CSV table of C-alpha atoms in Angstrom, one decimal:
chain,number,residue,atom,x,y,z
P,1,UNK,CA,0.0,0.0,0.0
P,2,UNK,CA,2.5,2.1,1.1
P,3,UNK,CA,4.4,1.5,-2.3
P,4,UNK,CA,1.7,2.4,-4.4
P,5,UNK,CA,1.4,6.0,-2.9
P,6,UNK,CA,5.3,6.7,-3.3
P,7,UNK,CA,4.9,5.2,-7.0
P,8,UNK,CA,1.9,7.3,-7.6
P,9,UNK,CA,4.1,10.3,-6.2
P,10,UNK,CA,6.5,9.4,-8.5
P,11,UNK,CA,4.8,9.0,-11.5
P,12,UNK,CA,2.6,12.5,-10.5
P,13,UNK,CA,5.7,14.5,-10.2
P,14,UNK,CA,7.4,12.9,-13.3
P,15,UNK,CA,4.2,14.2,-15.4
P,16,UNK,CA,3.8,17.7,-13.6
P,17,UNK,CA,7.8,18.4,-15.0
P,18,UNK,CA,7.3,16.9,-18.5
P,19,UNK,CA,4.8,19.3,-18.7
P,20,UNK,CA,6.7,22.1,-17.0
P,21,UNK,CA,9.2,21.7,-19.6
P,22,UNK,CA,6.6,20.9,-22.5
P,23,UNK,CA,5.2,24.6,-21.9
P,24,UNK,CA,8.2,26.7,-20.7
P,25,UNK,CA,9.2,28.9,-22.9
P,26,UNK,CA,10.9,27.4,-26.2
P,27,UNK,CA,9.4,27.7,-29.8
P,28,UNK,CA,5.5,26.5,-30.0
P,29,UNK,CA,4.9,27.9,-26.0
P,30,UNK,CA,7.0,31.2,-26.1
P,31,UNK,CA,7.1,33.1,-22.6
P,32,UNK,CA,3.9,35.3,-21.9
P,33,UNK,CA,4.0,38.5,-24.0
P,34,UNK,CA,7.0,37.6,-26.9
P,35,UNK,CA,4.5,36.1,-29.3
P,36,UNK,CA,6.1,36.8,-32.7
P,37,UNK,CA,2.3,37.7,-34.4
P,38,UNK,CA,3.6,37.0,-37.8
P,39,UNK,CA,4.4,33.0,-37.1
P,40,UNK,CA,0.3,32.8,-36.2
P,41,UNK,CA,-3.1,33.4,-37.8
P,42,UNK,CA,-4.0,36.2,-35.4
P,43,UNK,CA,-1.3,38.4,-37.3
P,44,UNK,CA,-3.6,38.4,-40.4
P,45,UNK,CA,-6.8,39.7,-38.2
P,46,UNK,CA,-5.4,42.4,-36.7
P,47,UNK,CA,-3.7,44.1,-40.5
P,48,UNK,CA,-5.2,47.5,-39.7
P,49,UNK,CA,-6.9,47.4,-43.2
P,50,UNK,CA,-8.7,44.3,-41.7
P,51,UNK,CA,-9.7,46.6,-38.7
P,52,UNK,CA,-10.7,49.8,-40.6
P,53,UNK,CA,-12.9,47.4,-43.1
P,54,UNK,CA,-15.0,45.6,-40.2
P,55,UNK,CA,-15.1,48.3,-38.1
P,56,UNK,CA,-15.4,46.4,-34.8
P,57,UNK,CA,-13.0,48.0,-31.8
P,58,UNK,CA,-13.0,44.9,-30.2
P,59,UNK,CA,-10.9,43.3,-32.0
P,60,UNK,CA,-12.2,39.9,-30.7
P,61,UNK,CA,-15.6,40.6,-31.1
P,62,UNK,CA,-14.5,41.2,-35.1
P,63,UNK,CA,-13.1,37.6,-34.9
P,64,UNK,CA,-16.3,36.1,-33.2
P,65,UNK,CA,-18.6,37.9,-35.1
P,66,UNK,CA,-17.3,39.0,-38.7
P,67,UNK,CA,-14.5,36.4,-39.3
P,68,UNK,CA,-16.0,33.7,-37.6
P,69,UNK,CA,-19.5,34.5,-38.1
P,70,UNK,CA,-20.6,30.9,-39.0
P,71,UNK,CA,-19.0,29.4,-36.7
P,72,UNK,CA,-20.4,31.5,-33.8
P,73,UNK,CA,-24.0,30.3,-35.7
P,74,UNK,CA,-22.6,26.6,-35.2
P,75,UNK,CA,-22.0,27.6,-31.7
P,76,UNK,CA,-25.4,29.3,-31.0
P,77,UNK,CA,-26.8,25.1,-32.3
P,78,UNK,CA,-25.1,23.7,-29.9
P,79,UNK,CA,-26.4,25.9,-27.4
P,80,UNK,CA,-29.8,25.4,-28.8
P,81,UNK,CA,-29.4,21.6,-28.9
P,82,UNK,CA,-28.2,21.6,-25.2
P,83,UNK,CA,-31.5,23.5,-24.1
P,84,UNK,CA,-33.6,21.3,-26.6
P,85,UNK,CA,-31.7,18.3,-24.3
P,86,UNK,CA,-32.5,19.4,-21.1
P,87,UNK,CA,-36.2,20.3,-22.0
P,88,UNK,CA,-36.4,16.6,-23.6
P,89,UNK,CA,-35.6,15.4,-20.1
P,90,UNK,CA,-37.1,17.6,-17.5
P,91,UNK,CA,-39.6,19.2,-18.9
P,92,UNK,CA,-43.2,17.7,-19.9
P,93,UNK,CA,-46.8,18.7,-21.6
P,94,UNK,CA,-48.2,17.9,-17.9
P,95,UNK,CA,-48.9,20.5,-15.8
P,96,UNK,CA,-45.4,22.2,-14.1
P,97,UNK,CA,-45.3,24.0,-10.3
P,98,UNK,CA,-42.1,25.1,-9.0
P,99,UNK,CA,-39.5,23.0,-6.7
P,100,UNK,CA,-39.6,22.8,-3.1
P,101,UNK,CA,-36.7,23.6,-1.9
P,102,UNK,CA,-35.6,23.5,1.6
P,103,UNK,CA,-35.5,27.7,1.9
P,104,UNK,CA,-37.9,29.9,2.4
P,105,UNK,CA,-36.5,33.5,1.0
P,106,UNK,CA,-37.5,36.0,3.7
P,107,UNK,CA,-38.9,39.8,2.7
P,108,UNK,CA,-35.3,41.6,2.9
P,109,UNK,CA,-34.1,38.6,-0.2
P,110,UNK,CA,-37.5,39.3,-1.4
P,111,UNK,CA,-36.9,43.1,-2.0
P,112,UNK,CA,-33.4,43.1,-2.2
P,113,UNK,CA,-33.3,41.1,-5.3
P,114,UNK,CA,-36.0,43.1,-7.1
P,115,UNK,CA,-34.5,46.2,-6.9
P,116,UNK,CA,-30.7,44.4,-8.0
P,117,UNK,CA,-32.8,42.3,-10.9
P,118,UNK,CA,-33.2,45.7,-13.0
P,119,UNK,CA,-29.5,46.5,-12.5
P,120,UNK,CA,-28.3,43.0,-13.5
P,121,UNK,CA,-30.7,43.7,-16.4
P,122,UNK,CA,-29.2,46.6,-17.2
P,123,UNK,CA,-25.9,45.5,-17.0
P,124,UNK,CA,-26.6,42.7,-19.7
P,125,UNK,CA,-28.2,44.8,-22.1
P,126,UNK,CA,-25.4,47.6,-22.1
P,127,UNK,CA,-22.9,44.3,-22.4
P,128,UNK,CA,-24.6,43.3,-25.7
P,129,UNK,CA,-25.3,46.6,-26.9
P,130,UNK,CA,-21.7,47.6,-26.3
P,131,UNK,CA,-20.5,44.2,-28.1
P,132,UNK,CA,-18.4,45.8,-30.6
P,133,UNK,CA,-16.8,48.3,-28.7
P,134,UNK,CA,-15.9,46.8,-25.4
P,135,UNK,CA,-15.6,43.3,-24.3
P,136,UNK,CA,-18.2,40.9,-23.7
P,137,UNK,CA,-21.2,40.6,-26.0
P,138,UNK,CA,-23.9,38.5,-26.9
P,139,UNK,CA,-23.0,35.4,-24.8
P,140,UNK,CA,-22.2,37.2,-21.6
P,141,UNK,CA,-24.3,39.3,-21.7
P,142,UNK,CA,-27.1,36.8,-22.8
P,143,UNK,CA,-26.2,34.9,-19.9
P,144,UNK,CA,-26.4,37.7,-17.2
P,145,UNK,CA,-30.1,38.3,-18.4
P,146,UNK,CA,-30.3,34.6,-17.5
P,147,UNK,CA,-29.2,34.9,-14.0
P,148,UNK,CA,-31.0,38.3,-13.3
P,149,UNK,CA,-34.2,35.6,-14.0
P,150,UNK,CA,-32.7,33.4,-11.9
P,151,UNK,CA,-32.6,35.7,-8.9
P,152,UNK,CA,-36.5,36.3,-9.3
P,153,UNK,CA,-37.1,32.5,-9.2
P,154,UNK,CA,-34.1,32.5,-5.8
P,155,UNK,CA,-36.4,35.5,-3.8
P,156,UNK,CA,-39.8,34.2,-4.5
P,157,UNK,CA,-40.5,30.8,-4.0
P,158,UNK,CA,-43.8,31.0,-6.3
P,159,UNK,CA,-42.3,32.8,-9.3
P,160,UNK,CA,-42.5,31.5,-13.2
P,161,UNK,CA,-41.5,33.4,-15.6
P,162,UNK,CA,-43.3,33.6,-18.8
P,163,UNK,CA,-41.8,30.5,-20.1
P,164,UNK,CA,-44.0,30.4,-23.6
P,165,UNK,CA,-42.9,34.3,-24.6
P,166,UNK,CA,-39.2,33.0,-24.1
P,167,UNK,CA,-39.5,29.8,-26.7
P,168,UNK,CA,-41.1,32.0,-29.3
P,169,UNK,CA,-38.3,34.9,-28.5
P,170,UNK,CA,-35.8,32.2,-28.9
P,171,UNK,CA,-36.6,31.2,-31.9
P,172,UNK,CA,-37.4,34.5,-33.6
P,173,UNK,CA,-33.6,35.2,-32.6
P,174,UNK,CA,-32.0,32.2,-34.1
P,175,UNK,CA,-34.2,32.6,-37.2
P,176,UNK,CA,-33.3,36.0,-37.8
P,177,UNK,CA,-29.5,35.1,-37.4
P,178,UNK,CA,-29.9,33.2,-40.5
P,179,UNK,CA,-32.2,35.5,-42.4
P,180,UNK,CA,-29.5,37.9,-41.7
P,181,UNK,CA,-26.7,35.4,-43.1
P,182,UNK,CA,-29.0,34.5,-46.0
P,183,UNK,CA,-29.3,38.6,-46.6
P,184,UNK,CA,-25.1,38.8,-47.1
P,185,UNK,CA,-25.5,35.6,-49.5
P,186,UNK,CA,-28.4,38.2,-51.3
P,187,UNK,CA,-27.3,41.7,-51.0
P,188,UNK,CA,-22.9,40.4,-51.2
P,189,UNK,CA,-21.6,37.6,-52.5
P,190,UNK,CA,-20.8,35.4,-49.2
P,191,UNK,CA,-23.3,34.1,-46.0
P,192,UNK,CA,-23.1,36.2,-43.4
P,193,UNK,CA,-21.4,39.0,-45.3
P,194,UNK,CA,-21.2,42.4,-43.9
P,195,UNK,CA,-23.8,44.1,-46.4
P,196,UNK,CA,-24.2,47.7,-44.3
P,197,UNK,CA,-21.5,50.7,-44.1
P,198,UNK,CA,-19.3,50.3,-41.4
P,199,UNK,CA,-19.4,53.5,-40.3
P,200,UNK,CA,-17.0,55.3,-37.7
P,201,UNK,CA,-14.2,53.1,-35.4
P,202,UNK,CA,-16.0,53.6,-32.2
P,203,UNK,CA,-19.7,54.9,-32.6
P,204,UNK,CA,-22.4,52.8,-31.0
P,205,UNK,CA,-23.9,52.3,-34.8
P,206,UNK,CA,-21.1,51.4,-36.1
P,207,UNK,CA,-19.7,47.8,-37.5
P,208,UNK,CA,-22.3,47.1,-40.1
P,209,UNK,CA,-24.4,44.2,-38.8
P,210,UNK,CA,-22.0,42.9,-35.8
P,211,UNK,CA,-24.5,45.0,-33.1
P,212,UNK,CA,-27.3,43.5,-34.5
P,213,UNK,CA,-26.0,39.8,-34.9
P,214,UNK,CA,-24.8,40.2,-31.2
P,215,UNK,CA,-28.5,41.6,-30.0
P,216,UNK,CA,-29.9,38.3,-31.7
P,217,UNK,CA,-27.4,36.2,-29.6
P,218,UNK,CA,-28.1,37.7,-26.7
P,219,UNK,CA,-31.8,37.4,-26.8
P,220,UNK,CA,-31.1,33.8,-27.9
P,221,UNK,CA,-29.1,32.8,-25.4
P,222,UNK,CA,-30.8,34.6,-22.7
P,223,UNK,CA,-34.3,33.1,-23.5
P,224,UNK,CA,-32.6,29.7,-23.7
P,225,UNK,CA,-30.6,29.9,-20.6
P,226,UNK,CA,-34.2,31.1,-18.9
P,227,UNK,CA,-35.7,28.6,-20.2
P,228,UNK,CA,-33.0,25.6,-19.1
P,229,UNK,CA,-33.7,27.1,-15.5
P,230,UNK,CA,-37.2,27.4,-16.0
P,231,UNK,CA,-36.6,23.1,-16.4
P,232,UNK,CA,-34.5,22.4,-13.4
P,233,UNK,CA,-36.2,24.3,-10.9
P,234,UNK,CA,-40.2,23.3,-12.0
P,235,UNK,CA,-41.3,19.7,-11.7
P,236,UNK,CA,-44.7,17.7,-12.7
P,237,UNK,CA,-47.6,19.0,-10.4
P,238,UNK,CA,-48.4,15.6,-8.5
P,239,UNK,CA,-52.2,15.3,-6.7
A,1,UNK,CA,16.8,29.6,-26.7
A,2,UNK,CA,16.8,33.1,-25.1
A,3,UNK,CA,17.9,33.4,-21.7
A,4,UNK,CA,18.4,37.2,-20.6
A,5,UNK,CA,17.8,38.0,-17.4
A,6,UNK,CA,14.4,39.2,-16.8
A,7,UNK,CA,13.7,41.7,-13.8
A,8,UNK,CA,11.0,40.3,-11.2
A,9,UNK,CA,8.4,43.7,-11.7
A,10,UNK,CA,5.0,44.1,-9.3
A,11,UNK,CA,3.3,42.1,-12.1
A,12,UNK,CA,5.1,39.1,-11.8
A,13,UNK,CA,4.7,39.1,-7.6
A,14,UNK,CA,1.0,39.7,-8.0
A,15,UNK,CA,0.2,37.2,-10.3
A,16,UNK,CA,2.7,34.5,-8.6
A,17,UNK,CA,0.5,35.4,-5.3
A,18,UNK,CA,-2.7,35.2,-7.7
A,19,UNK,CA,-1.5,32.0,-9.0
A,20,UNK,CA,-0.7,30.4,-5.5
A,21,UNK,CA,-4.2,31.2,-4.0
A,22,UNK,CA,-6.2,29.7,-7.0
A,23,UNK,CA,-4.3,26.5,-6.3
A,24,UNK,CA,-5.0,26.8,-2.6
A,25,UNK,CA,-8.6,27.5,-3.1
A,26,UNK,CA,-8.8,25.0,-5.4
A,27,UNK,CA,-7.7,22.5,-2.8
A,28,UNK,CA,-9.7,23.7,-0.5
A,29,UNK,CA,-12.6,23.1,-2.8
A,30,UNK,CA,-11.9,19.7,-2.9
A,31,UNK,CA,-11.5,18.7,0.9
A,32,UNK,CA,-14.0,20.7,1.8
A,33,UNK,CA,-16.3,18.5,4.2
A,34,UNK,CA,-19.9,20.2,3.5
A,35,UNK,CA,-21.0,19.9,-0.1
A,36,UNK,CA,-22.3,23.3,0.4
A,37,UNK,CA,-19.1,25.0,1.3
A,38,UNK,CA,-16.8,23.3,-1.7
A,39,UNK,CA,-19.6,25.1,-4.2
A,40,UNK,CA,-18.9,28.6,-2.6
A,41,UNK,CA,-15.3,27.6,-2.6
A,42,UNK,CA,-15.4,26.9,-6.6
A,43,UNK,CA,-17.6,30.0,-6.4
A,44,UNK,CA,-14.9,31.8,-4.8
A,45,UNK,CA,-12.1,30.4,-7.2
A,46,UNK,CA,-13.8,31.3,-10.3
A,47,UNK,CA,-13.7,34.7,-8.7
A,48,UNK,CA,-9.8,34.9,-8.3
A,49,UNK,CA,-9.7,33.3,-12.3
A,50,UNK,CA,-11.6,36.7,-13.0
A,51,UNK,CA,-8.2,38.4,-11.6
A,52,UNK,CA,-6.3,36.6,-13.5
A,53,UNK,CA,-7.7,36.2,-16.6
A,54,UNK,CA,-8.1,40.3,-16.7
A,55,UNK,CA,-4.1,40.4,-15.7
A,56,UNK,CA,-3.5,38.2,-18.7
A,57,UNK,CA,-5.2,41.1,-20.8
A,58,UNK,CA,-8.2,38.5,-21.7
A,59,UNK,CA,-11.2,40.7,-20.8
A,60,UNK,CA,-13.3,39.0,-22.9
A,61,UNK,CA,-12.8,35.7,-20.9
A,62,UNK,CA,-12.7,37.3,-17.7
A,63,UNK,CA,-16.6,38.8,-18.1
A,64,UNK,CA,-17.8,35.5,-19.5
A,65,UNK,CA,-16.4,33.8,-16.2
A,66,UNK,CA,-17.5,36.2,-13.9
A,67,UNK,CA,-21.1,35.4,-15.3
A,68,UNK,CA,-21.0,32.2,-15.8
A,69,UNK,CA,-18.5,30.4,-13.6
A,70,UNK,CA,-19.3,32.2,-10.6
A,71,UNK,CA,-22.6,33.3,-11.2
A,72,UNK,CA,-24.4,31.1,-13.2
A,73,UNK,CA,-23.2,27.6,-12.6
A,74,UNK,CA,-22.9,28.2,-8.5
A,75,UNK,CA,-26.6,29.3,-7.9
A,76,UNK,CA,-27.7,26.2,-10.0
A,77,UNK,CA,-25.2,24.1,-8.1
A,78,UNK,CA,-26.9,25.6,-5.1
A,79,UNK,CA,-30.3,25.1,-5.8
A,80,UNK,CA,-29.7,21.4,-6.9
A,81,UNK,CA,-28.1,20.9,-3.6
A,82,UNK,CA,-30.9,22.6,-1.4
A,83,UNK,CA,-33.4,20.1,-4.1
A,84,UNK,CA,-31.4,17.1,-3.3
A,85,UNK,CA,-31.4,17.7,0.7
A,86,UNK,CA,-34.9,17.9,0.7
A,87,UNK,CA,-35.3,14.8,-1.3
A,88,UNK,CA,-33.3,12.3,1.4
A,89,UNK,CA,-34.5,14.3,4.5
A,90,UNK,CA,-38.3,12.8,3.5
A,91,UNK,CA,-37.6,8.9,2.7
């Protein structure tokens, strides 16, 4: 027994310094901050030409968004198909009531959380709005709608939220995505093409259809995140 | 191979002390005796990733983890847990 632990010492260490040595600083793991841009594909997304013609100042969202703006669709799916997964198994057509939890949420929770839900609110939509311009976006900020919800449904033991208006906003979201996509295939040559001006480096409308793309992931993936709550904390009403 | 000698700056000492507390947390997490307590401790550890993503100049991470890692996933972790209580205090 004793043997066994000293061996599994050994072999624990022996892996922690491979990979110490794997990662410290020689030619594919350079030391933090003396990445030579040229040897990697980022160097090509941030050619100021690049910049100037998608108009994004964050230069990540421009990646996410304008670059990689099929693949963030892909990405919404999977999202979608997660939700679609957890509804398949917790939710059913029979009438739903909420959990009963071991807590009772006292009037100070109560009113506490109702004034921070319009904050958190707040917060999200400024994150989404602000997509192109400072970090964050649709899928942070989607999700911080999602968890201002799930405060209501924390303070009040008898709250639902409108679970019906979510589905259909959910799906008006993702549908627009592709009409959007299917627009740049019309109006341009390529799906998902930028087909508005790009305006000004730095306005609020500005970017062509990044703010708008991001708005539809955010209401996307805050209706679907409400919704996956929605499933784990209701169950089947039982006489 | 370049090996100049590199100055130890504030930076390096904060996220060394940064680095040191995740792990600690982290372990703390895992021996925690009360389910309850190791969620608030992985709570508190995505917290401190927040730090350190943002010193690694990765913004965009850091808000996604603030929202998620310690906002989202703990209060469903929590929930489940009061759900599951509740469940083996009635058989």
């Amino acid at each position: 027994m004793k043997l066994k632990n000293l061996l599994a010492l050994f072999v624990a260490l022996l892996l922690s310094l491979s990979i110490i040595l794997a990662l410290s600083n020689n030619t594919l793991f350079p030391s933090f901050g003396n990445v030579d841009l040229n040897d990697r594909v980022s160097g090509e997304y941030l050619d100021q030409t690049n910049i100037d013609d998608v108009g994004a100042a964050n230069i990540v969202t421009a990646i996410v968004v304008a670059y990689r703006g099929f693949d963030t669709l892909g990405e919404v799916t999977v999202l979608f198909v997660s939700a679609l997964g957890v509804a398949l198994l917790l939710g059913s057509s029979a009438k739903q009531k909420r959990l009963e939890l071991d807590f009772k949420p006292n009037f100070m929770l109560r009113v506490g959380s109702r004034a921070l839900f319009g904050i958190i609110l707040l917060v999200g939509l400024y994150i989404i709005l602000h997509g192109h311009l400072t970090p964050g976006g649709g899928f942070p900020g989607g999700t911080m709608i999602a968890s201002a919800i799930l405060l209501l449904y924390l303070a009040d033991d008898r709250f639902r939220a409108k679970i019906k208006g979510f589905k259909i906003l959910e799906g008006v979201a993702g549908s627009l995505y592709v009409i959007i996509g299917l627009l740049g295939l019309l109006l341009a040559t390529y799906f998902l093409q930028n087909f508005l001006p790009s305006g000004t480096l730095g306005d609020l409308l500005s970017a062509g259809i990044i703010p708008i793309i991001y708005i539809l992931i955010g209401l996307k993936v805050g209706s679907e995140i409400s919704g996956i709550i929605d499933n784990f904390l209701t169950e089947e009403e039982s006489a | 191979m370049r090996n100049e000698v590199k100055k130890v700056t504030t930076f390096d000492i904060i996220s060394l002390v940064v680095g040191v507390i995740l792990v600690f947390i982290a372990l703390v997490a895992i021996n925690a005796k009360k389910l309850m307590k190791a969620v608030l401790f992985l709570s508190g550890l995505s917290m401190l990733s927040v730090v350190a993503f943002v010193m690694m100049k990765a913004p965009d991470v850091a808000i996604t983890e603030a929202v998620i890692g310690s906002g989202l996933v703990t209060a469903l972790f929590v929930f489940t847990l009061l759900a599951t209580k509740k469940k083996e205090e009635t058989k």
